[in-house]
Coordinates of C-alpha atoms in Angstrom, one line a residue:
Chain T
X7 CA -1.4 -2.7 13.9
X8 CA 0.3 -2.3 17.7
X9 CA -0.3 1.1 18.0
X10 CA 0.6 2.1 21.3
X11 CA 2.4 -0.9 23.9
X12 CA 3.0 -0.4 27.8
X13 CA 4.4 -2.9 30.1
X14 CA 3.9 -4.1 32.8
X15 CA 0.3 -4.5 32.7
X16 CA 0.0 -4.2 36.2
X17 CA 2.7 -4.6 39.0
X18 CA 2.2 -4.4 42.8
X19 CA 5.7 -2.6 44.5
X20 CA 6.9 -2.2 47.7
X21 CA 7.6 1.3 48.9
X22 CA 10.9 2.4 48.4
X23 CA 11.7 0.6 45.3
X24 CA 12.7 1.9 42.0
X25 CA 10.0 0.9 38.9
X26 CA 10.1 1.7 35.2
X27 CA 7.0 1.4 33.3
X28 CA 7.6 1.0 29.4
X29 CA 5.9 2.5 26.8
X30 CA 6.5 2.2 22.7
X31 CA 4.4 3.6 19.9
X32 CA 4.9 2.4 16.4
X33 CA 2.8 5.1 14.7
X34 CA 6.1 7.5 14.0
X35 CA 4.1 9.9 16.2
X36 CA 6.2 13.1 17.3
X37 CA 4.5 13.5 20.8
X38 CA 4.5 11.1 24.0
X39 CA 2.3 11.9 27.2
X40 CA 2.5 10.0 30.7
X41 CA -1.0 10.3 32.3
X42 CA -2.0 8.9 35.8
X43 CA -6.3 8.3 36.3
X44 CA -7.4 7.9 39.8
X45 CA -10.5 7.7 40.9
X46 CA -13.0 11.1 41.0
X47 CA -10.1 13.1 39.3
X48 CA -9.6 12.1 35.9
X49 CA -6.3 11.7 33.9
X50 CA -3.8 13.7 35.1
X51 CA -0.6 14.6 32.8
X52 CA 2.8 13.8 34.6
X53 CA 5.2 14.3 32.2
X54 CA 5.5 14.9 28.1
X55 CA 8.0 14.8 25.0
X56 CA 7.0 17.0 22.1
X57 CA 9.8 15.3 19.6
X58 CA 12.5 12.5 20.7
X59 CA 15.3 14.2 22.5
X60 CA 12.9 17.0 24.5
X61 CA 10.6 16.4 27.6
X62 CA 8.6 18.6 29.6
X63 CA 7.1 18.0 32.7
X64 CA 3.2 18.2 33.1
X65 CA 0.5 18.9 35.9
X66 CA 1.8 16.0 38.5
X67 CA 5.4 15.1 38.0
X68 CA 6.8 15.3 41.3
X69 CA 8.5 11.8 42.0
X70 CA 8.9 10.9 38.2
X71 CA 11.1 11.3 35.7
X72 CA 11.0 10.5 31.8
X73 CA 13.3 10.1 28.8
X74 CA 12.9 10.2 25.1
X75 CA 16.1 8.7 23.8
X76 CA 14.1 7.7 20.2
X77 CA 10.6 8.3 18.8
X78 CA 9.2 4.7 20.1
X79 CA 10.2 4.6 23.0
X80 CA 8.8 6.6 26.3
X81 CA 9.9 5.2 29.5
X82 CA 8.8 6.2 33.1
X83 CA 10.6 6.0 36.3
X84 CA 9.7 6.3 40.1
X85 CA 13.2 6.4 41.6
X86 CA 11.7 5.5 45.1
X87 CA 8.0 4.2 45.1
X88 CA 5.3 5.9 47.7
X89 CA 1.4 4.7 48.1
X90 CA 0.5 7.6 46.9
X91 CA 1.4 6.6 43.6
X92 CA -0.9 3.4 43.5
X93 CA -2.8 4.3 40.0
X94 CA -3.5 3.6 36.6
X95 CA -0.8 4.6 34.4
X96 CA -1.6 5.7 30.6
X97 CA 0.7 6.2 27.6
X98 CA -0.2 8.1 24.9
X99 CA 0.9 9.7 21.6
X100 CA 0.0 12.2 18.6
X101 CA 1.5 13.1 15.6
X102 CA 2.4 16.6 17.4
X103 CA 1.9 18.5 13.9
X104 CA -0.2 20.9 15.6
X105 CA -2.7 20.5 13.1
X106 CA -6.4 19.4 13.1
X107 CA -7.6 17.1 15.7
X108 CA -3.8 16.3 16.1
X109 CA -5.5 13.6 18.6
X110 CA -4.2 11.9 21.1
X111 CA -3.9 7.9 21.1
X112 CA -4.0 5.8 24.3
X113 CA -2.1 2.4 25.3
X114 CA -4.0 0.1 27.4
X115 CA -2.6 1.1 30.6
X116 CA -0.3 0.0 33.5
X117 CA -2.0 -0.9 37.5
X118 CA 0.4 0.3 40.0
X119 CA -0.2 -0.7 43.8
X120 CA 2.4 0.6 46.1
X121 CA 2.0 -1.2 49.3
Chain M
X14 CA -4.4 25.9 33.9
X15 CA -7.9 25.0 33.2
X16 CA -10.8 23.9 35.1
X17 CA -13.5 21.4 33.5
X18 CA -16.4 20.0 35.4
X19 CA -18.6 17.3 34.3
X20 CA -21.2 15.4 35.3
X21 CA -20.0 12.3 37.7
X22 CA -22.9 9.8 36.6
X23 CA -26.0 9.6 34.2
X24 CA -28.1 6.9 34.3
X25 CA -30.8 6.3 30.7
X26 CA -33.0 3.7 28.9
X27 CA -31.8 1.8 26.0
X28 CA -33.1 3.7 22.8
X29 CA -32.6 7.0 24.7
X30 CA -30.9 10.1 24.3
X31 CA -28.6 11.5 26.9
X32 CA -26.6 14.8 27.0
X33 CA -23.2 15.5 29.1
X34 CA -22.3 18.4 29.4
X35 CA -18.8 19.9 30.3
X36 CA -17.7 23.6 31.2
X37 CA -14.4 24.9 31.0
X38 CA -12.3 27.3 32.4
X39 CA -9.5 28.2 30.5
X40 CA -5.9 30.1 30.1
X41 CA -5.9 29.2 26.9
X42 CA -8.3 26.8 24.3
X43 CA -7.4 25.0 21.2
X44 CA -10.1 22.7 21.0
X45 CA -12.0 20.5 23.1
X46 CA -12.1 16.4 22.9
X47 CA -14.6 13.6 24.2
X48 CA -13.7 10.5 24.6
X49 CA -15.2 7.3 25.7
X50 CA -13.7 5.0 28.5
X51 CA -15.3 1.3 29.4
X52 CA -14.2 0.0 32.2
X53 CA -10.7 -1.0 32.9
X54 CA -9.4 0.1 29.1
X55 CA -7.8 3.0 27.5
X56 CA -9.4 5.9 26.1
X57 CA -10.8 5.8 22.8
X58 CA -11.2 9.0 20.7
X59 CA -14.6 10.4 20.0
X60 CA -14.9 13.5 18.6
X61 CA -13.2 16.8 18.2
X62 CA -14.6 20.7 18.0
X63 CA -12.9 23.7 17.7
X64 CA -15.4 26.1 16.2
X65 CA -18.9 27.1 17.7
X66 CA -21.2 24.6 16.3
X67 CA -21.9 20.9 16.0
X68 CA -20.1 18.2 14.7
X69 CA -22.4 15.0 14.2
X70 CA -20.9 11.5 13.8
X71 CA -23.3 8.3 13.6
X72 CA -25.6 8.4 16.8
X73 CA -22.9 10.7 18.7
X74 CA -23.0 14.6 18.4
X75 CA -20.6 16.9 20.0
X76 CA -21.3 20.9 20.5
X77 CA -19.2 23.4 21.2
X78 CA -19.4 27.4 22.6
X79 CA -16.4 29.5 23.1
X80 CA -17.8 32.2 24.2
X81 CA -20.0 30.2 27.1
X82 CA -16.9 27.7 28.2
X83 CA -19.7 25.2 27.1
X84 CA -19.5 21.6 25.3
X85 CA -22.0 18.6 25.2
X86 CA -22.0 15.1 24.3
X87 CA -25.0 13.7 22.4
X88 CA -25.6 10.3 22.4
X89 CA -28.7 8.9 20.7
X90 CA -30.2 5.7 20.4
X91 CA -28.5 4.6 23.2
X92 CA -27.3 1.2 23.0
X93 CA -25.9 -1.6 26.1
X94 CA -22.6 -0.9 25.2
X95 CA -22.7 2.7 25.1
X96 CA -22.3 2.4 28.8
X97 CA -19.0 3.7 29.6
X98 CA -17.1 6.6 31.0
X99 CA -17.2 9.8 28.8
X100 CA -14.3 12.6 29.2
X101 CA -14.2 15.8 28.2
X102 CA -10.9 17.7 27.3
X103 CA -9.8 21.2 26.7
X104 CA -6.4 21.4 25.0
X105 CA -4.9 24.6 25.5
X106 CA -2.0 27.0 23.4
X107 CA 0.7 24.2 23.9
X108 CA -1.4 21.8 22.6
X109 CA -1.8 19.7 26.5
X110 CA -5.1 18.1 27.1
X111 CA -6.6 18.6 30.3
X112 CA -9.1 16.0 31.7
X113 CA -12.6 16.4 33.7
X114 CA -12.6 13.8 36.1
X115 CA -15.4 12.1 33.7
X116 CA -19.1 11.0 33.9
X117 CA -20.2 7.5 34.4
X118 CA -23.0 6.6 31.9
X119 CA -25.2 3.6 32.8
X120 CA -27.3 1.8 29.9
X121 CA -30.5 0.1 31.4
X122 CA -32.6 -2.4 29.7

């Protein structure tokens, strides 16, 4: 059972440049969720797709953009790099029914430094 | 948008029992989540309430009330490798979680 993949695992970038991190999910889940966690202020949503084809953009997405070409599938882009977004970047996905718990499952996480 | 505050650390004996507890502030509530964190891995799904009460599973307990913008986290019997990072999380109407910033629990011998 994969669950929920995200590469790289951790990547140090010079400012300016343009990184994708990857993320695919192999649970047929509906719903994808790019989160960043820094320190003292907890995961923060940047962007989101409720069903392949849609996205939305969450509490923090200036800088980054997403796609959802399939269900798997949930890359994230930062066109042109800054410090400030040195942070640990999480994946996640639900089933999106709406129903019940309708919980949210996390990949292990990507370490950006931005130097 | 919501506000959620939590305790940042916590500190107990092995065997104890320890509470967090997490208020909320919210446009809109559709349940509230716990999960657990160690250190340097993903979040990990505890438990789930959506209705005043308690929901108990194994040594952890979670409790919610709507009306007070009030959950806790029980954890009993505390073990080493209960220490770990606890969040709390408020999803709102368009089913988004939003985070507290988390409190550090620390297991002692």
């Amino acid at each position: 059972i994969a669950g929920i993949t995200q590469a790289p695992t951790s990547q140090i970038l010079a400012a300016g440049r343009r990184m994708t991190l990857r993320c695919t999910q192999d649970m047929r889940h509906n719903a994808m969720y790019w989160y960043r966690q820094d320190l003292g202020l907890g995961l923060r949503l940047i962007h989101y797709s409720n069903t392949a084809g849609t996205t939305g953009k969450g509490e923090v997405p200036d800088g980054y953009s997403v796609s959802r070409a399939n269900t798997d599938d949930f890359p994230l882009t930062l066109a042109s790099a800054v410090p400030s977004q040195t942070s640990v970047y999480f994946c996640a996905s639900s089933e999106g029914s709406g129903s019940g718990t309708d919980t949210q499952y996390f990949g292990p996480g990507t370490r950006l430094t931005v130097l | 948008g919501q506000n959620i505050d939590q305790p940042t650390e916590m500190t107990a004996t092995e065997g104890a029992i320890v509470q967090i507890n997490c208020t909320y502030q919210t446009s809109g509530f559709n349940g509230l989540f716990w999960y657990q964190q160690h250190a340097g891995e993903a979040p990990t799904f505890l438990s789930y309430n959506v209705l005043d009460g308690l929901e108990e599973k194994g040594r952890f307990s979670s409790f919610l009330s709507r009306s007070k913008g009030y959950s806790y986290l029980l954890l009993k019997e505390l073990q080493m490798k209960d220490s770990a990072s606890y969040l709390c999380a408020v999803r709102d109407a368009d089913y988004k979680l939003s985070f507290g910033a988390g409190t550090t629990v620390t297991v002692r011998a």
